[in-house]
PDB file of C-alpha atoms in Angstrom:
ATOM      1  CA  MET A 925    -126.025  77.549  71.649  1.00 38.00           C
ATOM      2  CA  SER A 926    -125.151  74.381  73.476  1.00 45.00           C
ATOM      3  CA  GLY A 927    -126.475  70.917  72.718  1.00 54.00           C
ATOM      4  CA  HIS A 928    -124.711  69.045  75.500  1.00 58.00           C
ATOM      5  CA  ASP A 929    -124.120  69.050  79.252  1.00 63.00           C
ATOM      6  CA  TYR A 930    -120.367  69.566  79.339  1.00 61.00           C
ATOM      7  CA  GLU A 931    -120.711  73.155  80.549  1.00 67.00           C
ATOM      8  CA  THR A 932    -122.622  72.264  83.724  1.00 66.00           C
ATOM      9  CA  GLY A 933    -121.703  70.194  86.735  1.00 68.00           C
ATOM     10  CA  ARG A 934    -118.562  68.128  87.201  1.00 74.00           C
ATOM     11  CA  LEU A 935    -116.487  66.739  84.354  1.00 79.00           C
ATOM     12  CA  ASN A 936    -116.691  63.315  86.054  1.00 82.00           C
ATOM     13  CA  LEU A 937    -114.093  61.501  83.957  1.00 87.00           C
ATOM     14  CA  PRO A 938    -114.261  57.685  83.658  1.00 89.00           C
ATOM     15  CA  PHE A 939    -111.462  57.105  86.169  1.00 90.00           C
ATOM     16  CA  VAL A 940    -113.114  59.277  88.843  1.00 89.00           C
ATOM     17  CA  GLY A 941    -115.697  58.104  91.356  1.00 89.00           C
ATOM     18  CA  ILE A 942    -117.552  54.860  91.992  1.00 92.00           C
ATOM     19  CA  SER A 943    -118.009  52.342  89.182  1.00 95.00           C
ATOM     20  CA  THR A 944    -121.723  51.798  88.952  1.00 97.00           C
ATOM     21  CA  PHE A 945    -122.908  50.808  85.484  1.00 97.00           C
ATOM     22  CA  GLY A 946    -122.399  53.840  83.271  1.00 95.00           C
ATOM     23  CA  LYS A 947    -121.953  55.834  86.488  1.00 94.00           C
ATOM     24  CA  ARG A 948    -125.709  55.778  86.925  1.00 95.00           C
ATOM     25  CA  PRO A 949    -127.251  56.199  90.394  1.00 95.00           C
ATOM     26  CA  TYR A 950    -126.989  53.335  92.873  1.00 98.00           C
ATOM     27  CA  VAL A 951    -130.229  52.171  94.493  1.00 98.00           C
ATOM     28  CA  ALA A 952    -129.648  49.992  97.549  1.00 97.00           C
ATOM     29  CA  ASP A 953    -133.335  49.573  98.416  1.00 98.00           C
ATOM     30  CA  TRP A 954    -134.840  47.060  95.990  1.00 98.00           C
ATOM     31  CA  GLY A 955    -138.287  48.200  97.062  1.00 98.00           C
ATOM     32  CA  ALA A 956    -137.606  51.740  95.848  1.00 98.00           C
ATOM     33  CA  ILE A 957    -136.595  51.194  92.207  1.00 98.00           C
ATOM     34  CA  ASP A 958    -137.937  54.004  90.023  1.00 98.00           C
ATOM     35  CA  ALA A 959    -136.355  53.816  86.586  1.00 98.00           C
ATOM     36  CA  ASP A 960    -136.774  52.688  83.009  1.00 98.00           C
ATOM     37  CA  ILE A 961    -133.831  50.286  83.257  1.00 98.00           C
ATOM     38  CA  ALA A 962    -132.256  48.622  86.292  1.00 98.00           C
ATOM     39  CA  ILE A 963    -128.891  46.871  86.325  1.00 98.00           C
ATOM     40  CA  LEU A 964    -128.317  43.839  88.554  1.00 99.00           C
ATOM     41  CA  GLY A 965    -125.015  42.032  89.010  1.00 98.00           C
ATOM     42  CA  ALA A 966    -125.072  38.247  89.361  1.00 98.00           C
ATOM     43  CA  PRO A 967    -121.450  37.364  90.268  1.00 98.00           C
ATOM     44  CA  PHE A 968    -121.895  33.584  90.416  1.00 98.00           C
ATOM     45  CA  ASP A 969    -119.627  31.154  88.542  1.00 98.00           C
ATOM     46  CA  GLY A 970    -120.217  27.956  90.486  1.00 97.00           C
ATOM     47  CA  GLY A 971    -121.823  26.402  87.416  1.00 97.00           C
ATOM     48  CA  THR A 972    -118.693  26.426  85.260  1.00 95.00           C
ATOM     49  CA  GLN A 973    -117.242  23.226  83.813  1.00 92.00           C
ATOM     50  CA  PHE A 974    -113.889  24.628  82.677  1.00 93.00           C
ATOM     51  CA  ARG A 975    -112.204  27.914  83.587  1.00 96.00           C
ATOM     52  CA  PRO A 976    -113.731  29.937  86.431  1.00 97.00           C
ATOM     53  CA  GLY A 977    -113.602  33.701  86.848  1.00 98.00           C
ATOM     54  CA  ALA A 978    -116.965  34.994  85.581  1.00 98.00           C
ATOM     55  CA  ARG A 979    -117.815  35.927  89.174  1.00 98.00           C
ATOM     56  CA  PHE A 980    -115.726  39.020  88.503  1.00 98.00           C
ATOM     57  CA  GLY A 981    -117.676  39.845  85.337  1.00 98.00           C
ATOM     58  CA  PRO A 982    -120.158  42.335  86.849  1.00 98.00           C
ATOM     59  CA  ARG A 983    -117.399  44.333  88.521  1.00 98.00           C
ATOM     60  CA  SER A 984    -115.296  44.396  85.356  1.00 98.00           C
ATOM     61  CA  VAL A 985    -118.166  45.315  83.031  1.00 98.00           C
ATOM     62  CA  ARG A 986    -119.216  48.114  85.355  1.00 98.00           C
ATOM     63  CA  GLU A 987    -115.636  49.409  85.405  1.00 98.00           C
ATOM     64  CA  ALA A 988    -115.511  49.284  81.604  1.00 98.00           C
ATOM     65  CA  SER A 989    -118.882  51.025  81.300  1.00 97.00           C
ATOM     66  CA  THR A 990    -117.439  54.190  82.844  1.00 95.00           C
ATOM     67  CA  LEU A 991    -115.762  54.774  79.461  1.00 93.00           C
ATOM     68  CA  PHE A 992    -119.242  55.584  78.136  1.00 90.00           C
ATOM     69  CA  SER A 993    -120.362  57.737  81.076  1.00 84.00           C
ATOM     70  CA  PHE A 994    -119.521  61.252  79.922  1.00 70.00           C
ATOM     71  CA  GLY A 995    -122.207  63.753  80.898  1.00 63.00           C
ATOM     72  CA  HIS A 996    -123.209  64.874  77.415  1.00 67.00           C
ATOM     73  CA  GLY A 997    -126.964  64.312  77.659  1.00 80.00           C
ATOM     74  CA  GLY A 998    -126.974  61.041  75.758  1.00 88.00           C
ATOM     75  CA  ALA A 999    -124.940  59.329  73.039  1.00 90.00           C
ATOM     76  CA  TYR A1000    -125.263  60.693  69.510  1.00 90.00           C
ATOM     77  CA  ASP A1001    -124.949  58.173  66.660  1.00 94.00           C
ATOM     78  CA  HIS A1002    -124.276  59.980  63.391  1.00 96.00           C
ATOM     79  CA  GLU A1003    -125.124  56.914  61.273  1.00 95.00           C
ATOM     80  CA  ASP A1004    -128.615  56.664  62.766  1.00 96.00           C
ATOM     81  CA  ASP A1005    -128.874  60.425  63.414  1.00 97.00           C
ATOM     82  CA  VAL A1006    -130.234  59.585  66.850  1.00 95.00           C
ATOM     83  CA  THR A1007    -129.210  60.597  70.357  1.00 93.00           C
ATOM     84  CA  TYR A1008    -129.598  57.468  72.454  1.00 95.00           C
ATOM     85  CA  LEU A1009    -130.107  57.327  76.243  1.00 94.00           C
ATOM     86  CA  GLY A1010    -130.800  61.014  76.674  1.00 91.00           C
ATOM     87  CA  GLY A1011    -131.976  62.673  79.853  1.00 88.00           C
ATOM     88  CA  ASP A1012    -135.472  61.265  79.408  1.00 92.00           C
ATOM     89  CA  VAL A1013    -134.187  57.713  80.030  1.00 95.00           C
ATOM     90  CA  THR A1014    -133.492  56.718  83.627  1.00 96.00           C
ATOM     91  CA  ILE A1015    -131.056  53.934  84.452  1.00 97.00           C
ATOM     92  CA  VAL A1016    -130.169  52.785  87.952  1.00 98.00           C
ATOM     93  CA  ASP A1017    -127.737  50.198  89.287  1.00 98.00           C
ATOM     94  CA  ILE A1018    -129.152  48.115  92.147  1.00 98.00           C
ATOM     95  CA  GLY A1019    -125.888  46.367  92.942  1.00 98.00           C
ATOM     96  CA  ASP A1020    -125.358  42.611  93.135  1.00 98.00           C
ATOM     97  CA  ALA A1021    -127.444  39.696  94.259  1.00 98.00           C
ATOM     98  CA  ASP A1022    -125.948  38.088  97.339  1.00 98.00           C
ATOM     99  CA  ILE A1023    -123.920  35.023  96.371  1.00 98.00           C
ATOM    100  CA  VAL A1024    -123.373  32.194  98.833  1.00 98.00           C
ATOM    101  CA  HIS A1025    -120.260  30.278  97.842  1.00 95.00           C
ATOM    102  CA  THR A1026    -120.880  26.612  96.933  1.00 95.00           C
ATOM    103  CA  ASP A1027    -124.661  27.074  97.354  1.00 97.00           C
ATOM    104  CA  THR A1028    -126.141  27.225  93.867  1.00 98.00           C
ATOM    105  CA  ALA A1029    -129.768  27.035  95.006  1.00 98.00           C
ATOM    106  CA  GLN A1030    -129.539  29.957  97.415  1.00 98.00           C
ATOM    107  CA  SER A1031    -127.407  32.057  95.077  1.00 98.00           C
ATOM    108  CA  HIS A1032    -129.876  31.508  92.251  1.00 98.00           C
ATOM    109  CA  ALA A1033    -132.793  32.320  94.550  1.00 98.00           C
ATOM    110  CA  ASN A1034    -131.154  35.612  95.474  1.00 98.00           C
ATOM    111  CA  ILE A1035    -130.663  36.475  91.795  1.00 98.00           C
ATOM    112  CA  ALA A1036    -134.331  35.705  91.063  1.00 98.00           C
ATOM    113  CA  GLU A1037    -135.337  37.970  93.945  1.00 98.00           C
ATOM    114  CA  GLY A1038    -133.449  40.851  92.370  1.00 98.00           C
ATOM    115  CA  VAL A1039    -134.989  40.303  88.945  1.00 99.00           C
ATOM    116  CA  ARG A1040    -138.475  40.135  90.456  1.00 98.00           C
ATOM    117  CA  ALA A1041    -137.862  43.416  92.266  1.00 98.00           C
ATOM    118  CA  ILE A1042    -136.960  45.076  88.964  1.00 98.00           C
ATOM    119  CA  LEU A1043    -139.995  43.621  87.201  1.00 98.00           C
ATOM    120  CA  ASP A1044    -142.286  44.620  90.071  1.00 98.00           C
ATOM    121  CA  ALA A1045    -141.017  48.192  89.662  1.00 98.00           C
ATOM    122  CA  GLY A1046    -141.908  48.171  85.967  1.00 98.00           C
ATOM    123  CA  ALA A1047    -138.277  48.542  84.856  1.00 98.00           C
ATOM    124  CA  LEU A1048    -136.342  46.595  82.245  1.00 98.00           C
ATOM    125  CA  PRO A1049    -134.025  44.117  83.997  1.00 99.00           C
ATOM    126  CA  VAL A1050    -130.445  43.998  82.701  1.00 99.00           C
ATOM    127  CA  ILE A1051    -128.433  41.326  84.509  1.00 99.00           C
ATOM    128  CA  ILE A1052    -124.655  41.013  84.264  1.00 99.00           C
ATOM    129  CA  GLY A1053    -123.183  37.595  85.072  1.00 98.00           C
ATOM    130  CA  GLY A1054    -121.663  35.459  86.201  1.00 97.00           C
ATOM    131  CA  ASP A1055    -121.722  32.184  84.292  1.00 98.00           C
ATOM    132  CA  HIS A1056    -124.667  31.237  82.102  1.00 98.00           C
ATOM    133  CA  SER A1057    -126.395  29.334  84.889  1.00 98.00           C
ATOM    134  CA  ILE A1058    -127.576  32.707  86.196  1.00 98.00           C
ATOM    135  CA  ASN A1059    -130.059  32.755  83.318  1.00 98.00           C
ATOM    136  CA  ILE A1060    -132.018  30.030  85.131  1.00 98.00           C
ATOM    137  CA  PRO A1061    -133.178  32.259  88.028  1.00 98.00           C
ATOM    138  CA  CYS A1062    -133.635  35.176  85.630  1.00 98.00           C
ATOM    139  CA  ILE A1063    -136.173  33.170  83.629  1.00 98.00           C
ATOM    140  CA  ASP A1064    -137.722  31.804  86.851  1.00 98.00           C
ATOM    141  CA  ALA A1065    -138.522  35.403  87.797  1.00 98.00           C
ATOM    142  CA  PHE A1066    -140.809  35.782  84.771  1.00 98.00           C
ATOM    143  CA  GLU A1067    -143.280  33.165  86.018  1.00 98.00           C
ATOM    144  CA  GLY A1068    -146.799  34.601  86.024  1.00 98.00           C
ATOM    145  CA  ARG A1069    -145.815  37.587  83.880  1.00 98.00           C
ATOM    146  CA  GLY A1070    -146.927  36.388  80.451  1.00 98.00           C
ATOM    147  CA  ASP A1071    -145.355  34.411  77.662  1.00 98.00           C
ATOM    148  CA  ILE A1072    -141.810  35.120  76.490  1.00 98.00           C
ATOM    149  CA  HIS A1073    -139.553  33.989  73.660  1.00 98.00           C
ATOM    150  CA  ILE A1074    -135.815  33.649  74.276  1.00 98.00           C
ATOM    151  CA  LEU A1075    -133.161  34.875  71.870  1.00 98.00           C
ATOM    152  CA  GLN A1076    -129.829  33.308  72.820  1.00 98.00           C
ATOM    153  CA  ILE A1077    -126.532  34.525  71.329  1.00 98.00           C
ATOM    154  CA  ASP A1078    -123.925  31.936  72.238  1.00 98.00           C
ATOM    155  CA  ALA A1079    -121.285  29.507  70.980  1.00 97.00           C
ATOM    156  CA  HIS A1080    -122.894  26.661  72.927  1.00 97.00           C
ATOM    157  CA  LEU A1081    -126.421  25.266  72.922  1.00 96.00           C
ATOM    158  CA  ASP A1082    -126.574  24.955  76.745  1.00 96.00           C
ATOM    159  CA  PHE A1083    -129.314  22.339  76.454  1.00 95.00           C
ATOM    160  CA  VAL A1084    -127.935  19.577  78.688  1.00 94.00           C
ATOM    161  CA  ASP A1085    -130.719  18.033  80.753  1.00 94.00           C
ATOM    162  CA  GLU A1086    -128.735  16.443  83.578  1.00 94.00           C
ATOM    163  CA  ARG A1087    -125.157  15.306  83.912  1.00 91.00           C
ATOM    164  CA  HIS A1088    -123.961  13.509  87.069  1.00 94.00           C
ATOM    165  CA  GLY A1089    -126.810  15.091  89.001  1.00 95.00           C
ATOM    166  CA  VAL A1090    -126.102  18.645  87.799  1.00 94.00           C
ATOM    167  CA  ARG A1091    -129.232  20.301  86.415  1.00 96.00           C
ATOM    168  CA  ASN A1092    -128.490  23.965  87.059  1.00 96.00           C
ATOM    169  CA  GLY A1093    -124.986  24.536  85.740  1.00 96.00           C
ATOM    170  CA  HIS A1094    -123.941  26.703  82.826  1.00 96.00           C
ATOM    171  CA  GLY A1095    -124.627  23.884  80.349  1.00 94.00           C
ATOM    172  CA  ASN A1096    -128.292  23.620  81.384  1.00 96.00           C
ATOM    173  CA  PRO A1097    -130.019  27.023  81.174  1.00 98.00           C
ATOM    174  CA  MET A1098    -131.727  26.738  77.801  1.00 98.00           C
ATOM    175  CA  ARG A1099    -133.072  23.278  78.691  1.00 97.00           C
ATOM    176  CA  ARG A1100    -134.487  24.643  81.944  1.00 98.00           C
ATOM    177  CA  ALA A1101    -135.996  27.586  80.057  1.00 98.00           C
ATOM    178  CA  ALA A1102    -137.610  25.369  77.407  1.00 98.00           C
ATOM    179  CA  GLU A1103    -139.360  23.425  80.172  1.00 98.00           C
ATOM    180  CA  LYS A1104    -141.203  26.542  81.339  1.00 98.00           C
ATOM    181  CA  PRO A1105    -144.806  26.746  80.112  1.00 98.00           C
ATOM    182  CA  TYR A1106    -144.455  30.497  79.608  1.00 98.00           C
ATOM    183  CA  VAL A1107    -141.383  30.143  77.362  1.00 98.00           C
ATOM    184  CA  THR A1108    -142.984  29.724  73.948  1.00 97.00           C
ATOM    185  CA  GLY A1109    -139.779  29.052  72.001  1.00 97.00           C
ATOM    186  CA  LEU A1110    -136.076  29.730  71.630  1.00 98.00           C
ATOM    187  CA  THR A1111    -133.988  31.204  68.829  1.00 98.00           C
ATOM    188  CA  GLN A1112    -130.409  30.039  69.427  1.00 98.00           C
ATOM    189  CA  VAL A1113    -127.857  31.896  67.327  1.00 98.00           C
ATOM    190  CA  GLY A1114    -124.106  31.417  66.960  1.00 98.00           C
ATOM    191  CA  ILE A1115    -123.978  27.753  67.959  1.00 97.00           C
ATOM    192  CA  ARG A1116    -120.815  26.208  66.537  1.00 96.00           C
ATOM    193  CA  ASN A1117    -117.885  23.810  66.781  1.00 84.00           C
ATOM    194  CA  VAL A1118    -117.614  21.072  69.401  1.00 75.00           C
ATOM    195  CA  SER A1119    -120.427  21.640  71.872  1.00 72.00           C
ATOM    196  CA  SER A1120    -121.030  20.750  75.496  1.00 72.00           C
ATOM    197  CA  THR A1121    -124.429  19.449  74.377  1.00 81.00           C
ATOM    198  CA  ALA A1122    -124.547  15.998  72.723  1.00 86.00           C
ATOM    199  CA  LYS A1123    -126.687  15.189  69.677  1.00 90.00           C
ATOM    200  CA  ASP A1124    -129.592  14.047  71.815  1.00 90.00           C
ATOM    201  CA  GLY A1125    -129.658  17.520  73.338  1.00 90.00           C
ATOM    202  CA  TYR A1126    -129.924  19.085  69.891  1.00 94.00           C
ATOM    203  CA  ASP A1127    -132.729  16.690  69.009  1.00 95.00           C
ATOM    204  CA  ALA A1128    -134.517  17.565  72.243  1.00 95.00           C
ATOM    205  CA  ALA A1129    -134.046  21.295  71.663  1.00 96.00           C
ATOM    206  CA  ARG A1130    -135.646  21.123  68.229  1.00 97.00           C
ATOM    207  CA  ALA A1131    -138.462  18.951  69.563  1.00 96.00           C
ATOM    208  CA  MET A1132    -139.105  21.533  72.303  1.00 96.00           C
ATOM    209  CA  GLY A1133    -139.325  24.440  69.864  1.00 94.00           C
ATOM    210  CA  SER A1134    -135.777  25.662  69.306  1.00 98.00           C
ATOM    211  CA  ASP A1135    -134.564  27.297  66.098  1.00 98.00           C
ATOM    212  CA  ILE A1136    -130.803  26.641  66.032  1.00 98.00           C
ATOM    213  CA  LEU A1137    -128.476  28.643  63.790  1.00 97.00           C
ATOM    214  CA  SER A1138    -124.703  28.629  63.481  1.00 97.00           C
ATOM    215  CA  VAL A1139    -122.617  31.745  62.851  1.00 97.00           C
ATOM    216  CA  ARG A1140    -122.309  30.865  59.174  1.00 97.00           C
ATOM    217  CA  GLN A1141    -126.035  30.275  58.825  1.00 98.00           C
ATOM    218  CA  ALA A1142    -126.778  33.563  60.596  1.00 98.00           C
ATOM    219  CA  ARG A1143    -124.371  35.430  58.317  1.00 97.00           C
ATOM    220  CA  ASP A1144    -126.002  33.951  55.226  1.00 98.00           C
ATOM    221  CA  LEU A1145    -129.403  35.141  56.441  1.00 98.00           C
ATOM    222  CA  GLY A1146    -128.393  38.597  57.642  1.00 98.00           C
ATOM    223  CA  PRO A1147    -129.867  40.463  60.633  1.00 98.00           C
ATOM    224  CA  GLU A1148    -133.214  41.359  59.058  1.00 98.00           C
ATOM    225  CA  ALA A1149    -134.065  37.832  57.921  1.00 98.00           C
ATOM    226  CA  LEU A1150    -132.762  36.448  61.196  1.00 98.00           C
ATOM    227  CA  THR A1151    -135.042  38.757  63.166  1.00 98.00           C
ATOM    228  CA  LYS A1152    -138.033  37.579  61.122  1.00 98.00           C
ATOM    229  CA  ARG A1153    -137.462  34.026  62.366  1.00 97.00           C
ATOM    230  CA  ILE A1154    -138.589  35.168  65.811  1.00 98.00           C
ATOM    231  CA  PRO A1155    -142.389  34.825  65.945  1.00 97.00           C
ATOM    232  CA  LYS A1156    -144.220  38.051  65.212  1.00 96.00           C
ATOM    233  CA  GLY A1157    -145.558  39.728  68.328  1.00 97.00           C
ATOM    234  CA  ALA A1158    -143.341  37.721  70.689  1.00 98.00           C
ATOM    235  CA  ARG A1159    -142.136  39.348  73.876  1.00 98.00           C
ATOM    236  CA  VAL A1160    -138.411  38.634  73.779  1.00 99.00           C
ATOM    237  CA  TYR A1161    -135.877  37.963  76.512  1.00 99.00           C
ATOM    238  CA  VAL A1162    -132.306  38.213  75.210  1.00 99.00           C
ATOM    239  CA  THR A1163    -129.446  36.239  76.747  1.00 99.00           C
ATOM    240  CA  ILE A1164    -125.962  37.051  75.443  1.00 99.00           C
ATOM    241  CA  ASP A1165    -123.035  34.784  76.210  1.00 98.00           C
ATOM    242  CA  ILE A1166    -119.871  36.738  75.458  1.00 98.00           C
ATOM    243  CA  ASP A1167    -118.397  33.610  73.861  1.00 98.00           C
ATOM    244  CA  GLY A1168    -120.900  34.146  71.054  1.00 98.00           C
ATOM    245  CA  PHE A1169    -118.327  36.660  69.849  1.00 98.00           C
ATOM    246  CA  CYS A1170    -115.073  35.553  68.279  1.00 98.00           C
ATOM    247  CA  PRO A1171    -112.321  35.231  70.907  1.00 98.00           C
ATOM    248  CA  SER A1172    -110.166  37.439  68.661  1.00 97.00           C
ATOM    249  CA  ILE A1173    -112.239  40.334  70.028  1.00 98.00           C
ATOM    250  CA  ALA A1174    -113.518  38.734  73.249  1.00 98.00           C
ATOM    251  CA  PRO A1175    -110.824  36.477  74.757  1.00 98.00           C
ATOM    252  CA  GLY A1176    -111.914  37.102  78.350  1.00 98.00           C
ATOM    253  CA  THR A1177    -114.217  34.148  78.811  1.00 98.00           C
ATOM    254  CA  GLY A1178    -114.018  30.687  80.306  1.00 97.00           C
ATOM    255  CA  THR A1179    -114.975  28.663  77.225  1.00 95.00           C
ATOM    256  CA  PRO A1180    -113.829  30.519  74.086  1.00 96.00           C
ATOM    257  CA  SER A1181    -114.832  29.120  70.708  1.00 96.00           C
ATOM    258  CA  HIS A1182    -113.219  30.363  67.512  1.00 96.00           C
ATOM    259  CA  GLY A1183    -115.280  31.440  64.543  1.00 96.00           C
ATOM    260  CA  GLY A1184    -117.689  33.655  66.454  1.00 97.00           C
ATOM    261  CA  PHE A1185    -119.472  36.875  65.599  1.00 98.00           C
ATOM    262  CA  LEU A1186    -117.868  40.265  65.182  1.00 98.00           C
ATOM    263  CA  TYR A1187    -119.206  43.389  66.837  1.00 98.00           C
ATOM    264  CA  TYR A1188    -121.439  44.842  64.135  1.00 98.00           C
ATOM    265  CA  GLU A1189    -123.014  41.494  63.324  1.00 98.00           C
ATOM    266  CA  ILE A1190    -124.490  41.326  66.817  1.00 98.00           C
ATOM    267  CA  LEU A1191    -125.161  45.050  67.076  1.00 98.00           C
ATOM    268  CA  GLU A1192    -127.236  45.060  63.893  1.00 98.00           C
ATOM    269  CA  LEU A1193    -129.170  41.985  65.009  1.00 98.00           C
ATOM    270  CA  LEU A1194    -129.961  43.536  68.384  1.00 98.00           C
ATOM    271  CA  GLN A1195    -131.080  46.763  66.731  1.00 98.00           C
ATOM    272  CA  LYS A1196    -133.443  44.907  64.389  1.00 98.00           C
ATOM    273  CA  VAL A1197    -134.846  42.820  67.248  1.00 98.00           C
ATOM    274  CA  ALA A1198    -135.399  45.939  69.380  1.00 98.00           C
ATOM    275  CA  GLN A1199    -137.284  47.565  66.505  1.00 98.00           C
ATOM    276  CA  ALA A1200    -139.455  44.515  65.813  1.00 98.00           C
ATOM    277  CA  HIS A1201    -140.210  43.178  69.300  1.00 98.00           C
ATOM    278  CA  GLU A1202    -140.880  44.154  72.884  1.00 98.00           C
ATOM    279  CA  ILE A1203    -137.717  43.339  74.838  1.00 98.00           C
ATOM    280  CA  VAL A1204    -138.633  42.268  78.371  1.00 98.00           C
ATOM    281  CA  GLY A1205    -135.234  41.367  79.827  1.00 99.00           C
ATOM    282  CA  ILE A1206    -131.533  40.986  79.085  1.00 99.00           C
ATOM    283  CA  ASP A1207    -128.651  39.103  80.584  1.00 99.00           C
ATOM    284  CA  LEU A1208    -125.025  39.160  79.482  1.00 99.00           C
ATOM    285  CA  VAL A1209    -122.848  36.399  80.883  1.00 98.00           C
ATOM    286  CA  GLU A1210    -119.484  34.623  80.942  1.00 98.00           C
ATOM    287  CA  VAL A1211    -117.171  37.648  80.964  1.00 98.00           C
ATOM    288  CA  ALA A1212    -114.122  36.368  82.866  1.00 98.00           C
ATOM    289  CA  PRO A1213    -111.776  39.359  82.955  1.00 98.00           C
ATOM    290  CA  ALA A1214    -108.688  37.525  84.202  1.00 98.00           C
ATOM    291  CA  TYR A1215    -108.206  35.981  80.746  1.00 98.00           C
ATOM    292  CA  ASP A1216    -108.063  39.361  78.994  1.00 98.00           C
ATOM    293  CA  PRO A1217    -105.412  41.753  80.325  1.00 97.00           C
ATOM    294  CA  THR A1218    -106.475  44.385  77.772  1.00 98.00           C
ATOM    295  CA  ASP A1219    -110.032  44.623  79.204  1.00 98.00           C
ATOM    296  CA  ALA A1220    -111.325  44.584  75.618  1.00 98.00           C
ATOM    297  CA  THR A1221    -113.872  41.871  76.475  1.00 98.00           C
ATOM    298  CA  SER A1222    -115.375  43.890  79.316  1.00 98.00           C
ATOM    299  CA  ILE A1223    -115.447  47.037  77.177  1.00 98.00           C
ATOM    300  CA  LEU A1224    -117.205  45.083  74.415  1.00 98.00           C
ATOM    301  CA  ALA A1225    -119.792  43.802  76.914  1.00 98.00           C
ATOM    302  CA  ALA A1226    -120.458  47.281  78.290  1.00 98.00           C
ATOM    303  CA  GLN A1227    -120.712  48.789  74.823  1.00 97.00           C
ATOM    304  CA  VAL A1228    -123.098  46.089  73.595  1.00 98.00           C
ATOM    305  CA  LEU A1229    -125.366  46.542  76.616  1.00 98.00           C
ATOM    306  CA  LEU A1230    -125.444  50.331  76.409  1.00 97.00           C
ATOM    307  CA  ASN A1231    -126.147  50.268  72.684  1.00 97.00           C
ATOM    308  CA  PHE A1232    -128.845  47.640  73.094  1.00 98.00           C
ATOM    309  CA  VAL A1233    -130.733  49.450  75.852  1.00 98.00           C
ATOM    310  CA  GLY A1234    -130.423  52.602  73.741  1.00 97.00           C
ATOM    311  CA  PHE A1235    -132.063  50.814  70.808  1.00 98.00           C
ATOM    312  CA  ILE A1236    -134.814  49.474  73.079  1.00 98.00           C
ATOM    313  CA  MET A1237    -135.689  52.829  74.599  1.00 98.00           C
ATOM    314  CA  HIS A1238    -135.597  54.582  71.233  1.00 97.00           C
ATOM    315  CA  ALA A1239    -137.970  51.981  69.775  1.00 97.00           C
ATOM    316  CA  ARG A1240    -140.322  52.420  72.730  1.00 95.00           C
ATOM    317  CA  GLN A1241    -140.354  56.180  72.330  1.00 90.00           C
ATOM    318  CA  GLY A1242    -140.774  56.041  68.564  1.00 77.00           C
TER     319      GLY A1242
END
């Protein structure tokens, strides 16, 4: 008896072939997406205020994701006694949004176009950045598609309104999201240390419906209690800044902040959220691979995304 796919087809080792996300099929025609989950790269880092390099995040995370691409008919987790992302789950990679250097407006518009194409196809959009400004067009794409709540995992609040005329950089996305009538609230987790957002930004965030929690506060609560802070029945969009993790495990980012989360703290939170809520979209941002010669940051990002979409699909099927 055989319970896996190793005996059929090619071995297809991680270092062989083209690096789509998880070595899933590439779909060039955005009008022909037919899948449960669609991956879109958003390699834009023109919104950074410190170290650039997140434009190479999508390529690096895709490369890292090949580590988890063995053809064994899904990923078995012995702790959960569940095989995640089996053959009944279809994932495609639709490539990258076209980025026009120095043109934030057009680059963001192209990202929004890709997200809309995924939503129009009825698939779950998973967007790999890029700096955190790419969340702005991602949320724009949800206009007219019902109310959403945003769960942000991040070291920084990203709630700057405007600074020297900049309204759409990587310090602004949660402010832009909170202004949307269809964004009913934000749960902002991991916020710590010296922030790019001044006190008035924190005051504005709370006034506009944000629930702000530091790493220490989140640890005191635990993942189950933290999940219960998200309104019951909310449709949740999850945005994960890799600097939400401690730079001891995720140094490859432009604005590292010590004292962040460890792997299982985020994994358990994402699993609880996937079990309790409908997840309508995901972005993972700020992986800047040049600052991590070990590639551990990119591997972490790929592993988090694959686990999370596995949790989501299992919850949907259950």
